[in-house]
Each structure stands twice: as structure tokens, then as C-alpha cells.
Amino acid sequence: MAELEGLEYGKSDFVLLDEVTMEQFMENLKLRFEKGRIYTFIGEVVVSVNPYRQLDIYGKKVIEDYRGRELYENPPHLYAVADAAYKAMKRRAKDTCIVISGESGAGKTEASKYIMQYIAAITNPGQRAEVESVKNVLLKSNCVLEAFGNAKTNRNDNSSRFGKYMDINFNFNGDPTGGHINNYLLEKSRVVQQQEGERNFHSFYQVLRGGSDELLKSLYLQRDPAQYAYTSQGASASNNDSLCHKAVMAALKVISFTAEEIISIYKILSTILHLGNLQFTSDGEHVILVGEDTVKHISELTSTEPENARKTLLYRTVATGGGEVIEKGHNEQEASYGRDAFAKALYERLFAWIVGRINSVIEVKDYNPALHGKNTVIGVLDIYGFEIFDNNSFEQFCINYCNEKLQQLFIELILRQEQDEYQREGITWQHIEYFNNQIIVDLVEQPHKGIISILDEACLTAGKVTDTVCLDSMNKKLGQHPHYTSRKLCPADKTMEFNRDFRIRHYAGDVTYSVEGFLDKNKDPLFQDFKRLMYNSSDPVLKEMWPDGKMSITEVTKRPLTAATLFKNSIIALVDKLACKEPYYVRCIKPNEAKSPMLFNDGRCQHQVAYLGLLENVRVRRAGFAYRQPYARFLQRYKMTCEYTWPNHLMSSDQEAVEAIVNQHGFEDDVAYGHTKLFVRTPRTLFTLEQERAALIPILVLFLQKVWRGALARMRCRKIRAIYTIMAYYKCYKVKAHFWEVERRFANVRNMADYGKSVEWPKPPAALVQFHRITQHLYRRWWARQLIKNIPPSDMAEVRAKVAALSALRGERVDWGYSRAWERDYLANVSFSLGYSFRTFTLYFYIFTSFLLFLSPDLSFLQLNWFNNTKDRALLITDKHIYRVEPKKHFKVQKRISLDAVVGVSVTSGSDQMVALHTTSQDDFLVHLQRGQLNPNQDRVGELVGILTDHFTRTAKKNILIKIQTKILHARCMNSCFFI
């Protein structure tokens, strides 16, 4: 890191100083401040000097330079410590915290904002909407809390007048999922009174100077802050209040405050301003309010009845010992005190409600560790710094006590625990002396003896106990304490006054406190009437802020804890919360009191360096070790950098394995071996190990991906094999089940009248579709055989002819005579005399031909020639020839055509009896079969087609083409027409 900045900028880490002395420390700090280098390391602690000017060191480019880099890889910066805390949280799944400390005006609030901006910038690379929403709320909450919790003081224009600790929750990916804000000790006394040159809280001036005319009119406000008693003190100063008001309004909307809630917030602010202008006078017996219009405005803004508001300001309801309720009128002093207490309580509860409302939006919802993984946390603490004013009261006492606790935590974690760990681990070590401020913490918080206990005892004592009596009690009990004194204990010290002041020797210097008002501020009294008034408001926001107002005046309740005890308990809880996290520190230093970017006050800065314990921190860090880790954890993280430890070592102990890693890299002179931990002196060693580990990670990731992908492939293969096995068995089962079902359904078909034709076939599985068709075909053949075997042999020729006709006509001719008997030789059944000549003719054909294919008994026929003459003709078809004969000439054969010459038959799809016989010589016969005299309705086309088709198929062993024409019957070279 020393190589990253030139020598002209000094040493970027105080550990690198030639000699650890206050003179060299201050010289280096001043040089870096003058050169614009406001950040310097002490190991992992960042020392920040307020520059009182804008520096160009916070842009997106700078964020990218520090993102994911090691702490000492870049020059010192807030981003470096923020990234270190984030990496520690993400790498080791360990909760971390960033503690920002320093006195008022040292730049703590700005530091916390830059840290928050950095964390927001480096998270959620996937730009998921829900994470972006959480980040926006976390960032915008700073703007709102600054407006309502910060104020201008003589030391700081934007001083935090409350303590803030924010927990940011992260998921296992390192993306923010929510958060929680804790606020501590709002300086509510500032609402009613400020020191000379200071202002009230920013929110009052922002609404007056930045609110629209319509808003101010609805709130009955004027734009000039000097018109109101509570803001007149700081009316002349302006901190861009108008622009800030717009930013706050926008932030409230981002945080999901509703329009009604925002109006209620500004109504409460205006109510407080109006309360400050209320005046009380006395007519001798009663106290009178001056300005009834103001009371009406207050009642309207708080949604209460004007008469109830007036009575609450002038009277107090008390319950007597007998349970009687009476109204007791205030005097002027009591009325003014009640008014101011009410104004302070209103603002305090408003602030607490705003914080609670923000928490309700950003808190992690529906979190399930088993489902969402470990929820890690980064805490950011921005709390008021050490304060020494001309007049220090109860608020400064609490603030300085808080800083004592935080300093004690710093000493405990950084100085004492580190040195104790060296001794516990057996590391050679020379003890470094430092101031332990536990004695001051005990002075304030020790039970029964501490200042807070004495204050509580005085508040609980019956009777009139004044601040002076309380001071006397502290003098008696704490007179021998080395860090406590007062004018009574030290009469020669004229810087303190009798019966008013006491002094505590804090780690940051001596602070004189005025005891006036201590008891009242500790009791924090507020008349119950104000609580009931607000609880009965019709404004839901106000009603929610005052839940304790529902109790009646006669209800007996436990005495509430005092303000000091409540604050002590909250700070102890805060310290416990910080102690269980891995801390990172930002130590802020204020260079001068004039807020000048050029002035470096050596005495002022040296005082801060001394009480912050920075020099002791340098000595401990210089003499000690920058990094320590248990052997098992170190081995787990860096074992891949050594061949003897990857993937698992075979040595006798983890310490030997760690020694092997260190020796292989040549770091023997930069480490020390404890009983359970390895100690690394310089960050350079750790940085080198991290670099080598980062280079090996991609290789290991690829190896793991390869192994895992192979495992996935094998699992997938086993699944596929199992699937195919199951499929095979399932297919086998489906096949068998199909066979079983077919067998069941067709088991008794032989005994059925229709031989199972009416039985429905089961749907086959996909694998058996073709087999199913074959099975059906075989069944149909069996079924046909069962029918045919019962047919007499004399009828077989007719059956074959009908089957041939059915196949040839293909269903295109509806009526083709299949329902009647086909006798082929109709002459045998003729019942009337046909004449001797014809009988002789037919006998002749029976003798000289082997088989008669077709012969009709209706023998009247005509021939139509090309000359339009008609002649009687006859047509006989045998298995050899087709004959054309003349009946009137003793059936003389006119023409004979071989049956083998016929190649086709054409018929129509209608009910006519027209048939065309096609021959190879293209000398076609067009025949019209007359229905005859015996059976006028007989269709003989089907019989002729069937006989011819069957003959050609069975006897001639060849196919004859059968054509079914829809409208026109075609014949070629037709030499004659027959009408039979």
C-alpha cells in the first residue's frame, strides 16, 4: 500500500511510521490533511479528518476501484473499510459492524452516508426489483432522519442530535433484504430552547421555508421562522431548507408514507410551533391563555376539541387518596412548563413513530432460515460525538457517557483482547500500556454507587428533592473517586460554582456539568392530561403515538423508568450487540473549530488523537499481527494453494498442514504459530494468499462442475435406464393384458349365432396396433370360413360371384342385386314354352362349350345399327367366348369374340342396366340388360360383373378392370349396340 501513494503524501498507514511518537503521528496527519488525503489507516482502522469541503473521491469510478479489492490494495478510504466489512460478512457468513466515532463536527454523519452509498452500489448486480426497493428505502431513510433528528450547532451545521444504529440484513447472495434502525436519546430539549448561535431541528425550518403556500395556509403558519418562539433563535441561518424540504417529501413517498401520514407529520410540527407562541397571564387567582385563536388552531391541527385542549393547558387532573378526581389549576410557571414538556414529548414521539414506520417498511419479512439461508448483518453506528460546551447539562452527560461506553468497547476489542489473545496463544509479546476507561464507565453506571443510580434515587425520594440536594448526595458518595470532583470538594477551583457544578475527568477531557434541571430531565414528567388528549384525537397517527393515554386517572401504574436508566439500558444493549459482531472502526477527527478547509489546529487534533487512543492502537498493531485465524479455518480457506494439503492432508495435525502451506510460499518469517491459531504479521502475506486462491478458484470450480455434471449425467442415466425398464415391463404388461382381454371377449364366439361379429374389440396399445390389424384380419377370415363351410357346394359359385362383385364395385353402386339369388342359368327355371329351336340352340351350346357363364331367360332383344335400324339379337357368354346370335334365323351365330380379349368392364353408379365390355381390339360391346318380363325389378349388372370378375380371377388367373362411371359410359369403336 505504501507504494500506491508518493512520499509527498506521507505514510498512508500509521503503522509504517519510523518511530511511533505523538510528534511523528501529528506530522503525518497534518501533511496528509494539507495534501487532501483525509483518510489514513491504522491497520484496519480508518482515521478520517473532516476536510470541510467537497472532494472528488466518491464517484462511481472510485467505487469500482475499491469493489472486491483487498483492504490494503488501494489507498486508504471509507470504501476500503466498507468493502472489508462486506467481504468478511459474505466470505465467512459472519456479522460485522462499522463503528464511526469522534466528537461533534468530525464528519461521522457524512461518513455513514458514504458507507451506505457504497454498500448500495456494490450489491444486487442482477438489479432485482425487490432488492432495489430495499436499497432505496435504506438510502432515503437517511434523508428523513437527518431532517427530523439533526440540527445546526456551533460546532457542526448538520449535527446528529440523536444516536443511530442501523442493521442491514443480507441474504446468502450478499444482497440486502431489509434492515432495522435503533435511535438513542433524541435531544428533545432543543425543541424549546437552543444555545446562542444554534438552531432547532431542521424539520421546522424546512417546512417554513420550503412548504408551499397552500400547505402553510392549511397549517396556519407564516414563512418567517422568527415569528415563532421555538425557531426564532436560528431564524437567520439557512441550510438550503427549501431544497431539503423537497428531498424529504420525495423520500417520504419512496419509503411508502401515505399522503395522510405526511400531512399528519406536518400538522404535528405546526402544532409544536403554535404551542411555543402560547402565552399565559394571571388575573390574581386563575391563569389565562393569551390568544384563543392559537388554541383553536392547535385543536384543529391535533383533531381534538378546543375546550379540551384549553383545559389541558390550564388545568391538571389529579386523583386523591380516596379515589376522588379533581381539577387543579396551574400557575403561570406550571402552565409554561407543561406547554414545553408537551411540545418536547410531541416531537419525541413523532420522531420515534417515524423511525418505527421506516422499520415496518424495511424489516425482513417472511424470513425462514431453512428456506432462505443464513441471514447475515452489517451494522453501521453513527452516534453523537463527545461534547464539551460552555454549559453542559443532562443531555451532554448522557452523550459523553455513551462515548465512554463506545471507547471502552474499542479498548476491550482492539487493545485489551488483542494483547490477552497473544498471551493466551503463547506468542512472544511485550505488553503495551493504555488507559482503560472502565473506571469512568463504572462512575456513571455502577449500581447503587454510580451517578445514574444517585439521580434515580433522588427522583424516587418522596418530598421536595432539589438538584442541589442531589449534588450533595453525589459529593458524599463519590467524593473519593479519582475522576469526580465539585466546587465543594475542591474549593480552590473557581471554574466551578458552589451547589451547581460537578466535573468528570472523561477519557476525552474534563467536562463540567451544571446540575440545574438534571432531576426534571431525568424524571421527564408529562401531565397525564396531555396523553389522554392526544389518545382521544381523531387523527389515527396521533392516536397511535400515545397508547398510554388510554389509562384513566385512577389507574395505578408502576413508576416508569427514568430517562437516564432507559438510556443506560439501551446503550448497554447496543454495546452487547456490537460486541458479538466483527468490528471495523472509523475514527473521525475535527481539524479546527472554525470549520475551515485550510486550518489544522495541532493542539485540538492532538487532544483528539490522545483521547481516542490512536497512538496506543498504532503500537499494538505495529507490535502485533494484522491477521489471525484458527488452524482449521485457515486450512479450509487456503489448502488449495499447496499440493500437500489439497484436497485433504495426511499430516498428524492441522498446524503441521498450515506450516506446509506457509513454508511452500516462503512466509516463515512473517508468521507466528499459537496454540490454536496462526498469526500473520503483515497484510501483504494475506493478500498474496488471497491472490493465489482467487487464481485457483476458477480451476477448482471447473473441476467441481465437471464432477458434478458427471454425477448428474450418471444419475440421469440411471433414471433413464429405470424408466426404460419400467416402460418395458409396462409394455409387456399392456401386451399381455390386451391378449388376456381379447381372449376373454372371444372365448365363446364359436357358440355364438354370429360367431362373435357383435363383440367389440378392445383398443390395442401402441406397440400392438399392426398386430391387432393382422389379428382382426385373421378373425374375419375365420369368421368367413365359419360361414362358408355351411354353404352347399352348389351355391359356392354364386357366393364367389357376389364376393367378387362386392370387391369390384367398391360400394360405389348401391343396388347391384346382391339380395337375390344368382342362378347364372336362368333357362332351367323357365316355366313357359320357349320353342323347339331355342332349346335346340341351347343344347348345342351345352354340348360344344365347357361352361355357361351367363344366360338370361328373357330373350326378346333388338339391335340398333348405325343406320338407325333395329334388329333382334341375343348375347351368350361362356367361359370361352362371347356370342352374338340371331333368334329369327334359328339363332345363327353372327359374331364370336374370345373371352380372353375382354380387358375391362364399365358400368354406371346409378340403377340403369348399361354395361360396356372393353376388348383388346378396342371393339367394345355396349350392352343394356333389360330387366325382363319375369322379374321386372331385378338388377343384373352386379351379377354380370361378379361372374366375369370371378371367372377372370379364378380361371384365367388375371384381373379384369372394373370402372364405375358417374355420369357418362365410354365405349371405343362400337360396331353395334345390344339391348337385352
Coordinates of C-alpha atoms in Angstrom, one line a residue, residues 466-737:
T466 CA -33.8 19.6 44.6
D467 CA -30.9 19.5 42.2
T468 CA -28.7 20.9 44.9
V469 CA -29.7 18.0 47.3
C470 CA -28.9 15.6 44.6
L471 CA -25.4 17.2 44.1
D472 CA -24.8 16.9 47.8
S473 CA -25.6 13.2 47.7
M474 CA -23.1 12.7 44.8
N475 CA -20.4 14.6 46.7
K476 CA -20.9 12.3 49.7
K477 CA -20.9 9.1 47.7
L478 CA -18.4 9.9 45.1
G479 CA -16.1 12.3 46.9
Q480 CA -13.2 9.8 46.9
H481 CA -13.5 8.9 43.3
P482 CA -10.4 10.0 41.3
H483 CA -12.5 11.0 38.2
Y484 CA -15.1 13.1 40.1
T485 CA -14.9 16.5 41.7
S486 CA -17.0 19.5 42.5
R487 CA -16.5 23.0 44.0
K488 CA -17.4 21.7 47.4
L489 CA -14.7 19.0 47.1
C490 CA -12.2 21.4 45.6
P491 CA -13.0 24.9 46.9
A492 CA -9.9 26.4 45.3
D493 CA -11.2 25.6 41.7
K494 CA -13.1 28.8 40.8
T495 CA -14.1 27.4 37.4
M496 CA -16.9 25.6 39.1
E497 CA -19.7 27.2 41.2
F498 CA -20.9 26.0 44.6
N499 CA -24.2 24.0 44.7
R500 CA -24.3 23.9 40.9
D501 CA -21.4 22.3 39.1
F502 CA -19.6 18.9 39.2
R503 CA -16.8 17.7 37.0
I504 CA -16.0 14.3 35.5
R505 CA -12.5 13.5 34.2
H506 CA -13.5 11.8 30.9
Y507 CA -11.1 9.9 28.7
A508 CA -11.6 12.9 26.2
G509 CA -11.0 15.6 28.8
D510 CA -12.5 17.2 31.8
V511 CA -16.2 18.2 31.5
T512 CA -18.0 20.5 34.0
Y513 CA -21.7 19.8 34.2
S514 CA -24.4 22.1 35.6
V515 CA -26.7 20.1 37.8
E516 CA -29.6 22.5 37.3
G517 CA -32.5 20.7 35.6
F518 CA -30.9 17.3 36.0
L519 CA -33.8 15.8 38.1
D520 CA -36.6 17.2 35.9
K521 CA -34.9 15.9 32.8
N522 CA -34.3 12.6 34.4
K523 CA -37.9 12.3 35.6
D524 CA -39.1 13.5 32.2
P525 CA -42.5 14.3 33.6
L526 CA -45.5 15.0 31.4
F527 CA -49.0 15.6 32.8
Q528 CA -51.3 12.6 32.1
D529 CA -53.9 15.0 30.7
F530 CA -51.8 15.7 27.6
K531 CA -51.5 11.9 27.0
R532 CA -55.3 11.4 27.2
L533 CA -55.9 14.4 25.0
M534 CA -53.8 13.0 22.2
Y535 CA -55.1 9.5 22.6
N536 CA -58.6 10.8 22.1
S537 CA -57.6 12.6 18.9
S538 CA -59.5 11.6 15.8
D539 CA -56.2 11.6 13.9
P540 CA -55.1 7.9 13.7
V541 CA -51.4 8.9 13.6
L542 CA -51.6 10.9 16.8
K543 CA -53.7 8.3 18.5
E544 CA -51.1 5.6 17.6
M545 CA -48.3 7.7 19.1
W546 CA -50.0 7.9 22.5
P547 CA -51.1 4.4 23.5
D548 CA -50.5 5.2 27.2
G549 CA -53.3 7.8 27.1
K550 CA -56.0 5.2 27.3
M551 CA -55.4 4.7 31.0
S552 CA -57.8 6.6 33.3
I553 CA -56.5 8.9 36.0
T554 CA -57.5 6.5 38.8
E555 CA -55.5 3.6 37.4
V556 CA -52.4 2.7 39.4
T557 CA -49.4 2.0 37.3
K558 CA -45.7 1.3 38.0
R559 CA -43.5 4.3 38.2
P560 CA -41.8 4.5 34.8
L561 CA -38.0 4.2 34.4
T562 CA -36.1 7.4 34.4
A563 CA -34.6 8.9 31.2
A564 CA -31.1 8.1 32.4
T565 CA -31.9 4.5 33.2
L566 CA -33.7 3.9 29.9
F567 CA -30.7 5.4 28.1
K568 CA -28.2 3.4 30.1
N569 CA -30.1 0.2 29.3
S570 CA -30.3 1.0 25.6
I571 CA -26.5 1.7 25.4
I572 CA -25.6 -1.5 27.3
A573 CA -27.8 -3.4 24.8
L574 CA -26.1 -1.6 21.9
V575 CA -22.6 -2.4 23.2
D576 CA -23.6 -6.1 23.6
K577 CA -24.9 -6.1 20.1
L578 CA -21.7 -4.6 18.7
A579 CA -19.5 -6.9 20.8
C580 CA -20.9 -10.0 19.1
K581 CA -20.0 -8.7 15.7
E582 CA -16.6 -8.3 14.0
P583 CA -15.9 -4.6 14.3
Y584 CA -14.4 -2.2 11.8
Y585 CA -13.7 1.4 13.0
V586 CA -13.7 4.8 11.5
R587 CA -12.2 7.3 13.9
C588 CA -13.2 10.9 12.9
I589 CA -11.1 13.9 13.8
K590 CA -12.2 17.6 13.8
P591 CA -9.2 19.7 12.5
N592 CA -10.4 23.1 13.8
E593 CA -13.3 24.9 15.4
A594 CA -13.7 27.4 12.6
K595 CA -14.9 24.8 10.0
S596 CA -12.1 25.9 7.7
P597 CA -10.7 23.6 5.0
M598 CA -7.2 25.1 5.4
L599 CA -6.7 25.3 9.2
F600 CA -5.2 22.4 11.1
N601 CA -5.2 23.1 14.9
D602 CA -2.3 21.0 16.2
G603 CA -3.4 21.2 19.9
R604 CA -7.0 20.5 19.1
C605 CA -6.2 17.5 16.9
Q606 CA -3.5 16.2 19.3
H607 CA -6.1 16.2 22.1
Q608 CA -8.5 14.1 20.0
V609 CA -5.7 11.6 19.0
A610 CA -4.8 11.2 22.6
Y611 CA -8.3 10.5 24.0
L612 CA -9.2 8.3 21.0
G613 CA -6.2 6.1 21.9
L614 CA -4.9 6.2 18.3
L615 CA -1.3 6.1 19.3
E616 CA -1.8 3.1 21.5
N617 CA -3.7 1.5 18.6
V618 CA -0.7 2.0 16.4
R619 CA 1.7 0.5 18.9
V620 CA -0.5 -2.6 19.3
R621 CA -0.9 -3.0 15.6
R622 CA 2.8 -2.4 14.9
A623 CA 3.9 -4.9 17.5
G624 CA 1.2 -7.3 16.8
F625 CA -0.3 -9.2 13.9
A626 CA -2.7 -8.0 11.3
Y627 CA -4.5 -11.3 10.9
R628 CA -5.1 -14.4 13.0
Q629 CA -7.2 -17.4 12.3
P630 CA -7.8 -20.9 13.8
Y631 CA -5.7 -23.5 12.0
A632 CA -8.8 -25.4 10.8
R633 CA -10.4 -22.2 9.3
F634 CA -7.1 -21.1 7.7
L635 CA -6.5 -24.6 6.3
Q636 CA -10.1 -24.7 4.9
R637 CA -9.6 -21.4 3.1
Y638 CA -6.1 -21.8 1.7
K639 CA -5.5 -25.6 1.4
M640 CA -5.9 -25.5 -2.4
T641 CA -2.7 -23.4 -2.6
C642 CA -0.4 -26.2 -1.5
E643 CA 0.0 -29.7 -3.1
Y644 CA 0.5 -31.3 0.3
T645 CA -2.9 -30.2 1.7
W646 CA -5.2 -30.5 -1.3
P647 CA -7.7 -31.9 -1.2
N648 CA -7.0 -33.3 2.3
H649 CA -3.8 -33.5 4.2
L650 CA -2.3 -36.7 5.7
M651 CA -0.4 -34.9 8.4
S652 CA -0.8 -35.5 12.1
S653 CA -2.4 -32.1 12.9
D654 CA -3.9 -29.1 11.2
Q655 CA -1.0 -27.0 12.5
E656 CA 1.5 -29.1 10.5
A657 CA -0.6 -28.7 7.4
V658 CA -0.7 -24.9 7.9
E659 CA 3.1 -24.9 8.3
A660 CA 3.4 -26.7 5.0
I661 CA 1.3 -24.0 3.3
V662 CA 3.4 -21.2 4.8
N663 CA 6.7 -22.9 4.0
Q664 CA 5.7 -23.5 0.4
H665 CA 5.0 -19.8 -0.1
G666 CA 8.1 -18.7 1.8
F667 CA 6.3 -16.8 4.6
E668 CA 8.1 -18.3 7.5
D669 CA 9.5 -15.0 8.8
D670 CA 6.1 -13.3 8.7
V671 CA 4.0 -15.6 10.8
A672 CA 3.8 -17.0 14.3
Y673 CA 2.2 -20.2 15.5
G674 CA 0.0 -20.1 18.5
H675 CA -1.6 -22.9 20.4
T676 CA -4.8 -22.9 18.3
K677 CA -4.3 -20.0 15.8
L678 CA -1.9 -18.8 13.1
F679 CA -0.8 -15.2 13.3
V680 CA 0.2 -13.3 10.2
R681 CA 2.1 -10.1 10.8
T682 CA 1.6 -8.1 7.5
P683 CA -1.4 -7.9 5.2
R684 CA 0.9 -8.4 2.2
T685 CA 1.2 -12.1 3.1
L686 CA -2.6 -12.5 3.4
F687 CA -3.1 -10.5 0.2
T688 CA -0.7 -12.9 -1.7
L689 CA -2.5 -15.9 -0.4
E690 CA -5.8 -14.4 -1.5
Q691 CA -4.5 -13.7 -4.9
E692 CA -3.3 -17.2 -5.4
R693 CA -6.5 -18.6 -4.0
A694 CA -8.5 -16.4 -6.4
A695 CA -6.5 -17.7 -9.4
L696 CA -7.1 -21.3 -8.4
I697 CA -10.8 -20.9 -7.7
P698 CA -11.9 -20.9 -11.4
I699 CA -9.9 -24.2 -11.9
L700 CA -11.5 -25.8 -8.9
V701 CA -14.9 -24.6 -9.9
L702 CA -14.4 -26.1 -13.3
F703 CA -13.3 -29.3 -11.7
L704 CA -16.3 -29.4 -9.4
Q705 CA -18.6 -28.6 -12.3
K706 CA -17.1 -31.5 -14.3
V707 CA -17.5 -33.9 -11.4
W708 CA -21.0 -32.6 -10.6
R709 CA -22.1 -32.7 -14.2
G710 CA -20.7 -36.3 -14.4
A711 CA -22.7 -37.2 -11.3
L712 CA -25.8 -35.5 -12.7
A713 CA -25.3 -37.4 -16.0
R714 CA -24.9 -40.7 -14.2
M715 CA -28.0 -40.0 -12.1
R716 CA -29.8 -39.1 -15.2
C717 CA -28.6 -42.2 -17.0
R718 CA -29.7 -44.4 -14.1
K719 CA -33.1 -42.7 -14.2
I720 CA -33.4 -43.2 -17.9
R721 CA -32.5 -46.9 -17.5
A722 CA -35.0 -47.3 -14.8
I723 CA -37.6 -45.5 -17.0
Y724 CA -36.9 -47.8 -19.9
T725 CA -37.1 -50.9 -17.6
I726 CA -40.4 -49.7 -16.3
M727 CA -41.6 -48.9 -19.8
A728 CA -40.5 -52.4 -21.0
Y729 CA -42.3 -54.1 -18.1
Y730 CA -45.3 -51.9 -18.6
K731 CA -45.4 -52.5 -22.3
C732 CA -45.1 -56.3 -21.6
Y733 CA -48.0 -56.0 -19.1
K734 CA -50.1 -54.0 -21.6
V735 CA -49.5 -56.6 -24.3
K736 CA -50.4 -59.4 -22.0
A737 CA -53.4 -57.5 -20.7

